[in-house]
PDB file of C-alpha atoms in Angstrom:
ATOM      1  CA  UNK A 672     135.161 104.765  72.302  1.00 39.00           C
ATOM      2  CA  UNK A 673     133.729 103.260  75.482  1.00 40.00           C
ATOM      3  CA  UNK A 674     132.691  99.685  76.154  1.00 39.00           C
ATOM      4  CA  UNK A 675     129.029 100.191  75.320  1.00 39.00           C
ATOM      5  CA  UNK A 676     129.704 102.026  72.069  1.00 40.00           C
ATOM      6  CA  UNK A 677     132.138  99.381  70.864  1.00 40.00           C
ATOM      7  CA  UNK A 678     130.078  96.362  71.901  1.00 44.00           C
ATOM      8  CA  UNK A 679     126.704  95.095  70.626  1.00 47.00           C
ATOM      9  CA  UNK A 680     123.539  96.873  71.713  1.00 48.00           C
ATOM     10  CA  UNK A 681     121.579  95.118  74.491  1.00 51.00           C
ATOM     11  CA  UNK A 682     119.129  92.626  72.991  1.00 52.00           C
ATOM     12  CA  UNK A 683     115.435  92.730  73.819  1.00 49.00           C
ATOM     13  CA  UNK A 684     114.566  90.330  76.633  1.00 59.00           C
ATOM     14  CA  UNK A 685     118.028  90.378  78.218  1.00 87.00           C
ATOM     15  CA  UNK A 686     118.471  91.404  81.838  1.00 89.00           C
ATOM     16  CA  UNK A 687     120.257  94.559  80.681  1.00 90.00           C
ATOM     17  CA  UNK A 688     117.380  95.461  78.356  1.00 91.00           C
ATOM     18  CA  UNK A 689     114.906  94.922  81.185  1.00 90.00           C
ATOM     19  CA  UNK A 690     117.006  97.207  83.385  1.00 91.00           C
ATOM     20  CA  UNK A 691     116.910  99.873  80.667  1.00 93.00           C
ATOM     21  CA  UNK A 692     113.126  99.590  80.467  1.00 93.00           C
ATOM     22  CA  UNK A 693     112.776  99.842  84.261  1.00 91.00           C
ATOM     23  CA  UNK A 694     114.842 103.049  84.405  1.00 93.00           C
ATOM     24  CA  UNK A 695     112.894 104.514  81.468  1.00 93.00           C
ATOM     25  CA  UNK A 696     109.652 103.644  83.290  1.00 92.00           C
ATOM     26  CA  UNK A 697     110.836 105.521  86.390  1.00 92.00           C
ATOM     27  CA  UNK A 698     111.437 108.577  84.216  1.00 93.00           C
ATOM     28  CA  UNK A 699     108.157 108.228  82.292  1.00 92.00           C
ATOM     29  CA  UNK A 700     106.202 107.912  85.551  1.00 93.00           C
ATOM     30  CA  UNK A 701     107.824 111.048  86.956  1.00 93.00           C
ATOM     31  CA  UNK A 702     109.711 109.216  89.698  1.00 92.00           C
ATOM     32  CA  UNK A 703     112.930 110.482  88.138  1.00 92.00           C
ATOM     33  CA  UNK A 704     112.557 114.015  86.763  1.00 93.00           C
ATOM     34  CA  UNK A 705     114.791 115.679  84.126  1.00 92.00           C
ATOM     35  CA  UNK A 706     117.947 116.838  85.893  1.00 93.00           C
ATOM     36  CA  UNK A 707     117.436 114.455  88.833  1.00 94.00           C
ATOM     37  CA  UNK A 708     120.349 112.493  90.279  1.00 94.00           C
ATOM     38  CA  UNK A 709     119.980 108.721  90.160  1.00 94.00           C
ATOM     39  CA  UNK A 710     120.468 106.610  93.279  1.00 93.00           C
ATOM     40  CA  UNK A 711     123.842 104.895  93.386  1.00 91.00           C
ATOM     41  CA  UNK A 712     124.360 101.920  91.133  1.00 90.00           C
ATOM     42  CA  UNK A 713     124.156  99.607  94.168  1.00 91.00           C
ATOM     43  CA  UNK A 714     120.951 101.217  95.448  1.00 93.00           C
ATOM     44  CA  UNK A 715     119.263 101.199  92.068  1.00 92.00           C
ATOM     45  CA  UNK A 716     120.209  97.565  91.422  1.00 92.00           C
ATOM     46  CA  UNK A 717     118.764  96.552  94.788  1.00 93.00           C
ATOM     47  CA  UNK A 718     115.632  98.667  94.261  1.00 90.00           C
ATOM     48  CA  UNK A 719     114.916  97.097  90.871  1.00 89.00           C
ATOM     49  CA  UNK A 720     116.090  93.580  91.784  1.00 90.00           C
ATOM     50  CA  UNK A 721     118.773  93.557  89.083  1.00 89.00           C
ATOM     51  CA  UNK A 722     122.466  92.671  89.297  1.00 91.00           C
ATOM     52  CA  UNK A 723     124.943  95.536  89.515  1.00 91.00           C
ATOM     53  CA  UNK A 724     126.685  94.439  86.300  1.00 92.00           C
ATOM     54  CA  UNK A 725     123.402  94.554  84.352  1.00 91.00           C
ATOM     55  CA  UNK A 726     122.542  97.891  85.945  1.00 93.00           C
ATOM     56  CA  UNK A 727     125.961  99.253  84.976  1.00 93.00           C
ATOM     57  CA  UNK A 728     125.424  98.213  81.348  1.00 94.00           C
ATOM     58  CA  UNK A 729     121.924  99.711  81.349  1.00 94.00           C
ATOM     59  CA  UNK A 730     123.247 103.035  82.639  1.00 94.00           C
ATOM     60  CA  UNK A 731     125.977 103.052  79.997  1.00 93.00           C
ATOM     61  CA  UNK A 732     123.468 102.341  77.229  1.00 92.00           C
ATOM     62  CA  UNK A 733     121.099 105.079  78.423  1.00 92.00           C
ATOM     63  CA  UNK A 734     124.028 107.492  78.590  1.00 91.00           C
ATOM     64  CA  UNK A 735     124.874 106.786  74.939  1.00 86.00           C
ATOM     65  CA  UNK A 736     121.187 107.359  74.084  1.00 85.00           C
ATOM     66  CA  UNK A 737     121.293 110.789  75.744  1.00 86.00           C
ATOM     67  CA  UNK A 738     118.834 109.837  78.507  1.00 91.00           C
ATOM     68  CA  UNK A 739     121.418 109.878  81.299  1.00 93.00           C
ATOM     69  CA  UNK A 740     124.671 111.759  81.792  1.00 92.00           C
ATOM     70  CA  UNK A 741     127.648 111.072  84.038  1.00 91.00           C
ATOM     71  CA  UNK A 742     129.049 114.011  85.976  1.00 91.00           C
ATOM     72  CA  UNK A 743     132.570 113.381  87.220  1.00 87.00           C
ATOM     73  CA  UNK A 744     132.659 113.093  90.984  1.00 85.00           C
ATOM     74  CA  UNK A 745     128.939 113.774  91.281  1.00 90.00           C
ATOM     75  CA  UNK A 746     127.055 110.774  89.937  1.00 92.00           C
ATOM     76  CA  UNK A 747     124.597 109.895  87.203  1.00 94.00           C
ATOM     77  CA  UNK A 748     121.813 112.310  86.281  1.00 95.00           C
ATOM     78  CA  UNK A 749     118.777 112.296  84.033  1.00 94.00           C
ATOM     79  CA  UNK A 750     119.399 114.731  81.180  1.00 90.00           C
ATOM     80  CA  UNK A 751     116.949 117.518  80.350  1.00 88.00           C
ATOM     81  CA  UNK A 752     115.491 115.048  77.803  1.00 85.00           C
ATOM     82  CA  UNK A 753     115.563 117.611  75.002  1.00 82.00           C
ATOM     83  CA  UNK A 754     114.602 116.219  71.597  1.00 78.00           C
ATOM     84  CA  UNK A 755     117.913 117.312  70.075  1.00 74.00           C
ATOM     85  CA  UNK A 756     119.893 115.322  72.660  1.00 72.00           C
ATOM     86  CA  UNK A 757     117.748 112.204  72.397  1.00 74.00           C
ATOM     87  CA  UNK A 758     117.794 112.207  68.596  1.00 74.00           C
ATOM     88  CA  UNK A 759     121.473 113.108  68.209  1.00 70.00           C
ATOM     89  CA  UNK A 760     122.474 109.564  67.257  1.00 69.00           C
ATOM     90  CA  UNK A 761     119.783 109.554  64.557  1.00 70.00           C
ATOM     91  CA  UNK A 762     122.173 111.531  62.372  1.00 69.00           C
ATOM     92  CA  UNK A 763     124.441 108.485  62.168  1.00 75.00           C
ATOM     93  CA  UNK A 764     121.727 106.739  60.125  1.00 73.00           C
ATOM     94  CA  UNK A 765     121.849 109.470  57.478  1.00 72.00           C
ATOM     95  CA  UNK A 766     125.649 109.504  57.428  1.00 73.00           C
ATOM     96  CA  UNK A 767     125.973 105.733  57.002  1.00 75.00           C
ATOM     97  CA  UNK A 768     122.973 104.925  54.789  1.00 74.00           C
ATOM     98  CA  UNK A 769     123.747 103.802  51.246  1.00 75.00           C
ATOM     99  CA  UNK A 770     121.878 103.472  47.969  1.00 79.00           C
ATOM    100  CA  UNK A 771     118.129 102.762  48.261  1.00 84.00           C
ATOM    101  CA  UNK A 772     118.234 103.329  52.024  1.00 83.00           C
ATOM    102  CA  UNK A 773     119.440 106.877  51.421  1.00 83.00           C
ATOM    103  CA  UNK A 774     116.608 107.438  48.925  1.00 87.00           C
ATOM    104  CA  UNK A 775     114.140 106.378  51.628  1.00 88.00           C
ATOM    105  CA  UNK A 776     115.626 108.908  54.035  1.00 87.00           C
ATOM    106  CA  UNK A 777     115.255 111.621  51.409  1.00 88.00           C
ATOM    107  CA  UNK A 778     111.600 110.685  50.996  1.00 91.00           C
ATOM    108  CA  UNK A 779     111.114 111.121  54.740  1.00 91.00           C
ATOM    109  CA  UNK A 780     112.980 114.413  54.633  1.00 91.00           C
ATOM    110  CA  UNK A 781     110.794 115.641  51.762  1.00 94.00           C
ATOM    111  CA  UNK A 782     107.647 114.923  53.773  1.00 95.00           C
ATOM    112  CA  UNK A 783     108.906 116.498  56.993  1.00 95.00           C
ATOM    113  CA  UNK A 784     110.707 119.438  55.427  1.00 96.00           C
ATOM    114  CA  UNK A 785     107.684 120.447  53.347  1.00 97.00           C
ATOM    115  CA  UNK A 786     105.531 120.301  56.493  1.00 97.00           C
ATOM    116  CA  UNK A 787     108.066 122.270  58.535  1.00 98.00           C
ATOM    117  CA  UNK A 788     108.383 124.904  55.809  1.00 98.00           C
ATOM    118  CA  UNK A 789     104.592 125.290  55.647  1.00 98.00           C
ATOM    119  CA  UNK A 790     104.464 125.758  59.429  1.00 98.00           C
ATOM    120  CA  UNK A 791     107.333 128.238  59.236  1.00 98.00           C
ATOM    121  CA  UNK A 792     105.463 130.316  56.666  1.00 98.00           C
ATOM    122  CA  UNK A 793     102.696 130.811  59.226  1.00 98.00           C
ATOM    123  CA  UNK A 794     104.951 131.327  62.250  1.00 98.00           C
ATOM    124  CA  UNK A 795     108.249 132.848  61.136  1.00 98.00           C
ATOM    125  CA  UNK A 796     109.285 136.137  62.754  1.00 97.00           C
ATOM    126  CA  UNK A 797     110.877 139.024  60.909  1.00 97.00           C
ATOM    127  CA  UNK A 798     114.208 138.317  62.601  1.00 97.00           C
ATOM    128  CA  UNK A 799     114.071 134.659  61.572  1.00 97.00           C
ATOM    129  CA  UNK A 800     113.118 135.615  58.027  1.00 98.00           C
ATOM    130  CA  UNK A 801     116.087 137.983  57.932  1.00 98.00           C
ATOM    131  CA  UNK A 802     118.391 135.094  58.928  1.00 97.00           C
ATOM    132  CA  UNK A 803     116.964 132.899  56.152  1.00 98.00           C
ATOM    133  CA  UNK A 804     117.489 135.719  53.668  1.00 98.00           C
ATOM    134  CA  UNK A 805     121.058 136.246  54.885  1.00 97.00           C
ATOM    135  CA  UNK A 806     121.974 132.620  54.170  1.00 97.00           C
ATOM    136  CA  UNK A 807     120.213 132.735  50.795  1.00 97.00           C
ATOM    137  CA  UNK A 808     122.248 135.805  49.814  1.00 97.00           C
ATOM    138  CA  UNK A 809     125.461 134.120  50.959  1.00 96.00           C
ATOM    139  CA  UNK A 810     124.678 131.029  48.848  1.00 92.00           C
ATOM    140  CA  UNK A 811     124.089 133.247  45.827  1.00 93.00           C
ATOM    141  CA  UNK A 812     127.362 135.110  46.344  1.00 94.00           C
ATOM    142  CA  UNK A 813     129.713 132.137  45.926  1.00 91.00           C
ATOM    143  CA  UNK A 814     130.380 129.088  43.765  1.00 85.00           C
ATOM    144  CA  UNK A 815     132.452 127.343  46.447  1.00 87.00           C
ATOM    145  CA  UNK A 816     130.577 124.121  47.339  1.00 84.00           C
ATOM    146  CA  UNK A 817     131.862 124.151  50.931  1.00 86.00           C
ATOM    147  CA  UNK A 818     130.636 127.707  51.542  1.00 90.00           C
ATOM    148  CA  UNK A 819     127.330 126.966  49.854  1.00 89.00           C
ATOM    149  CA  UNK A 820     126.980 123.822  51.972  1.00 88.00           C
ATOM    150  CA  UNK A 821     127.422 125.738  55.233  1.00 92.00           C
ATOM    151  CA  UNK A 822     124.784 128.295  54.284  1.00 94.00           C
ATOM    152  CA  UNK A 823     122.467 125.661  52.833  1.00 92.00           C
ATOM    153  CA  UNK A 824     122.473 123.798  56.153  1.00 92.00           C
ATOM    154  CA  UNK A 825     121.903 127.050  58.056  1.00 95.00           C
ATOM    155  CA  UNK A 826     119.123 128.116  55.644  1.00 97.00           C
ATOM    156  CA  UNK A 827     117.126 124.938  56.274  1.00 96.00           C
ATOM    157  CA  UNK A 828     117.961 124.874  59.988  1.00 95.00           C
ATOM    158  CA  UNK A 829     116.530 128.366  60.471  1.00 97.00           C
ATOM    159  CA  UNK A 830     113.347 127.349  58.682  1.00 98.00           C
ATOM    160  CA  UNK A 831     112.963 124.202  60.802  1.00 96.00           C
ATOM    161  CA  UNK A 832     113.406 126.247  63.977  1.00 96.00           C
ATOM    162  CA  UNK A 833     110.882 128.817  62.737  1.00 98.00           C
ATOM    163  CA  UNK A 834     108.304 126.021  62.414  1.00 97.00           C
ATOM    164  CA  UNK A 835     108.165 126.012  66.210  1.00 96.00           C
ATOM    165  CA  UNK A 836     108.367 122.235  66.691  1.00 94.00           C
ATOM    166  CA  UNK A 837     111.616 121.253  68.395  1.00 91.00           C
ATOM    167  CA  UNK A 838     111.144 117.527  67.836  1.00 91.00           C
ATOM    168  CA  UNK A 839     110.586 117.956  64.097  1.00 93.00           C
ATOM    169  CA  UNK A 840     113.592 120.290  63.914  1.00 93.00           C
ATOM    170  CA  UNK A 841     115.739 117.669  65.677  1.00 89.00           C
ATOM    171  CA  UNK A 842     114.633 114.917  63.288  1.00 90.00           C
ATOM    172  CA  UNK A 843     115.350 117.126  60.276  1.00 91.00           C
ATOM    173  CA  UNK A 844     118.761 117.968  61.707  1.00 88.00           C
ATOM    174  CA  UNK A 845     119.453 114.244  61.934  1.00 83.00           C
ATOM    175  CA  UNK A 846     118.346 113.731  58.341  1.00 83.00           C
ATOM    176  CA  UNK A 847     120.602 116.541  57.126  1.00 80.00           C
ATOM    177  CA  UNK A 848     123.774 114.544  56.616  1.00 76.00           C
ATOM    178  CA  UNK A 849     126.583 117.013  55.967  1.00 77.00           C
ATOM    179  CA  UNK A 850     128.563 114.276  54.208  1.00 76.00           C
ATOM    180  CA  UNK A 851     125.762 113.574  51.745  1.00 79.00           C
ATOM    181  CA  UNK A 852     124.919 117.236  51.168  1.00 82.00           C
ATOM    182  CA  UNK A 853     128.572 117.979  50.412  1.00 79.00           C
ATOM    183  CA  UNK A 854     128.502 115.334  47.700  1.00 79.00           C
ATOM    184  CA  UNK A 855     125.270 116.788  46.288  1.00 80.00           C
ATOM    185  CA  UNK A 856     126.754 120.292  46.050  1.00 82.00           C
ATOM    186  CA  UNK A 857     129.921 119.005  44.391  1.00 80.00           C
ATOM    187  CA  UNK A 858     127.774 117.084  41.928  1.00 78.00           C
ATOM    188  CA  UNK A 859     125.632 120.147  41.245  1.00 80.00           C
ATOM    189  CA  UNK A 860     128.777 122.155  40.571  1.00 75.00           C
ATOM    190  CA  UNK A 861     129.955 119.652  37.945  1.00 78.00           C
ATOM    191  CA  UNK A 862     126.483 119.511  36.382  1.00 80.00           C
ATOM    192  CA  UNK A 863     126.189 123.292  36.272  1.00 77.00           C
ATOM    193  CA  UNK A 864     123.035 122.998  38.375  1.00 78.00           C
ATOM    194  CA  UNK A 865     123.742 125.803  40.846  1.00 82.00           C
ATOM    195  CA  UNK A 866     121.343 128.139  39.024  1.00 86.00           C
ATOM    196  CA  UNK A 867     118.478 125.672  39.346  1.00 87.00           C
ATOM    197  CA  UNK A 868     118.953 124.974  43.029  1.00 87.00           C
ATOM    198  CA  UNK A 869     119.353 128.696  43.762  1.00 91.00           C
ATOM    199  CA  UNK A 870     115.959 129.214  42.136  1.00 93.00           C
ATOM    200  CA  UNK A 871     114.531 126.530  44.395  1.00 94.00           C
ATOM    201  CA  UNK A 872     115.896 128.207  47.526  1.00 96.00           C
ATOM    202  CA  UNK A 873     114.625 131.574  46.321  1.00 97.00           C
ATOM    203  CA  UNK A 874     111.135 130.099  45.805  1.00 97.00           C
ATOM    204  CA  UNK A 875     111.131 128.836  49.394  1.00 98.00           C
ATOM    205  CA  UNK A 876     112.182 132.259  50.665  1.00 98.00           C
ATOM    206  CA  UNK A 877     109.491 134.036  48.627  1.00 98.00           C
ATOM    207  CA  UNK A 878     106.794 131.761  50.041  1.00 98.00           C
ATOM    208  CA  UNK A 879     108.020 132.407  53.581  1.00 98.00           C
ATOM    209  CA  UNK A 880     108.117 136.169  53.002  1.00 98.00           C
ATOM    210  CA  UNK A 881     104.573 136.016  51.588  1.00 98.00           C
ATOM    211  CA  UNK A 882     103.425 134.028  54.641  1.00 98.00           C
ATOM    212  CA  UNK A 883     101.971 131.455  52.219  1.00 98.00           C
ATOM    213  CA  UNK A 884     102.047 127.972  53.806  1.00 98.00           C
ATOM    214  CA  UNK A 885     100.881 126.056  50.732  1.00 98.00           C
ATOM    215  CA  UNK A 886     103.374 127.737  48.435  1.00 98.00           C
ATOM    216  CA  UNK A 887     106.082 127.081  51.028  1.00 98.00           C
ATOM    217  CA  UNK A 888     105.097 123.422  51.265  1.00 98.00           C
ATOM    218  CA  UNK A 889     105.202 123.012  47.481  1.00 98.00           C
ATOM    219  CA  UNK A 890     108.532 124.831  47.105  1.00 97.00           C
ATOM    220  CA  UNK A 891     110.210 122.740  49.808  1.00 97.00           C
ATOM    221  CA  UNK A 892     108.817 119.484  48.422  1.00 96.00           C
ATOM    222  CA  UNK A 893     110.042 120.388  44.930  1.00 95.00           C
ATOM    223  CA  UNK A 894     113.496 121.256  46.265  1.00 94.00           C
ATOM    224  CA  UNK A 895     114.026 118.007  48.179  1.00 93.00           C
ATOM    225  CA  UNK A 896     112.395 116.130  45.294  1.00 92.00           C
ATOM    226  CA  UNK A 897     115.139 117.443  42.999  1.00 90.00           C
ATOM    227  CA  UNK A 898     117.758 116.015  45.359  1.00 87.00           C
ATOM    228  CA  UNK A 899     115.909 112.669  45.312  1.00 88.00           C
ATOM    229  CA  UNK A 900     115.970 112.653  41.515  1.00 88.00           C
ATOM    230  CA  UNK A 901     119.683 113.551  41.524  1.00 85.00           C
ATOM    231  CA  UNK A 902     120.422 110.589  43.800  1.00 85.00           C
ATOM    232  CA  UNK A 903     118.258 108.204  41.767  1.00 87.00           C
ATOM    233  CA  UNK A 904     120.163 109.282  38.637  1.00 85.00           C
ATOM    234  CA  UNK A 905     123.469 108.598  40.398  1.00 81.00           C
ATOM    235  CA  UNK A 906     122.285 105.165  41.479  1.00 82.00           C
ATOM    236  CA  UNK A 907     121.056 104.417  37.950  1.00 77.00           C
ATOM    237  CA  UNK A 908     124.426 105.410  36.487  1.00 63.00           C
ATOM    238  CA  UNK A 909     126.195 103.261  39.038  1.00 64.00           C
ATOM    239  CA  UNK A 910     124.031 100.220  38.240  1.00 60.00           C
ATOM    240  CA  UNK A 911     124.682 100.765  34.533  1.00 54.00           C
ATOM    241  CA  UNK A 912     128.417 101.024  35.153  1.00 53.00           C
ATOM    242  CA  UNK A 913     128.562 104.567  33.771  1.00 46.00           C
ATOM    243  CA  UNK A 914     129.992 107.829  35.157  1.00 43.00           C
ATOM    244  CA  UNK A 915     128.381 109.435  38.197  1.00 40.00           C
ATOM    245  CA  UNK A 916     127.778 113.084  38.961  1.00 39.00           C
ATOM    246  CA  UNK A 917     130.427 114.463  41.230  1.00 40.00           C
ATOM    247  CA  UNK A 918     132.675 111.482  40.511  1.00 37.00           C
ATOM    248  CA  UNK A 919     131.837 109.823  43.820  1.00 36.00           C
ATOM    249  CA  UNK A 920     130.061 106.672  44.915  1.00 36.00           C
ATOM    250  CA  UNK A 921     126.358 107.444  45.362  1.00 33.00           C
ATOM    251  CA  UNK A 922     126.161 104.837  48.081  1.00 31.00           C
ATOM    252  CA  UNK A 923     129.051 106.291  50.082  1.00 27.00           C
TER     253      UNK A 923
END
C-alpha cells in the first residue's frame, strides 16, 4: 500500500486539494488530453505556483482516483478517463458498507438496474441475448452457490453492457459487491429460495427476449427488491437477537 492509500485523503481547502483541483481543471479545459504526458513535477509545480511536495501528493491522489497513471521510466500520464477506471474505487463502498447503509446501496441498485434492464430490452443484440441466456442456463444447472454467483454476476453484467451506457454499467459494477452477493446466495441455499430467484432471472430474460422495456424494468426491480427484503429480514433478525439466514452477520 503506498503513502497516499495508507494516509488520510487530502482535505478540502488544503494546498494539496487545491493542486488536485488545478490539475483536474487543466484536464476539463482540454489543456491536458486523455493519454497526454504531464509536465515534470517541478515544471507543473512552478506553472501552478504550488510547492513540489503538495504537487507530489496531488499527483499521488489523482493516480489512486484513476485520473493519472505513472509509467516507469516515462513519467506521469492522464489516463483514458474511462468510466470504469474512474469509478473502480466505488466498489469499495459496496464491499465495506454495513447494515442500513447496505440497504441504501441496494435501493440505488434497484433504481439503476431496472433502468439499465429496460434500456437493454430496447438495445440488446442477438449475440448479447445469447450470452445472457448462457449464464441463465448455467445458473439453473447447479446448486453450488459459488458457481451460481459467478454466472449471476455475468448475467447482470451482460445486461448492463447491453444497455449501451458505459457510465451506468460502471456504477452497477461497483454496486455489485461479490462479497455481499456470495452471502445472499449462501442464504438463499439455506432458505431453499433458489427456485424463486431462478424464476426472477427467467422473467428478466423473457422480457429481454420479447424486447419489452417495461416488463424488463418491472422484472429487474422485483428481483433486486427481493434481495432488499432478504437483507431487511436479516437485519431484523440480528436486532432481535435471533438466527440469521446463511448464518453470517448481515452487516459484514
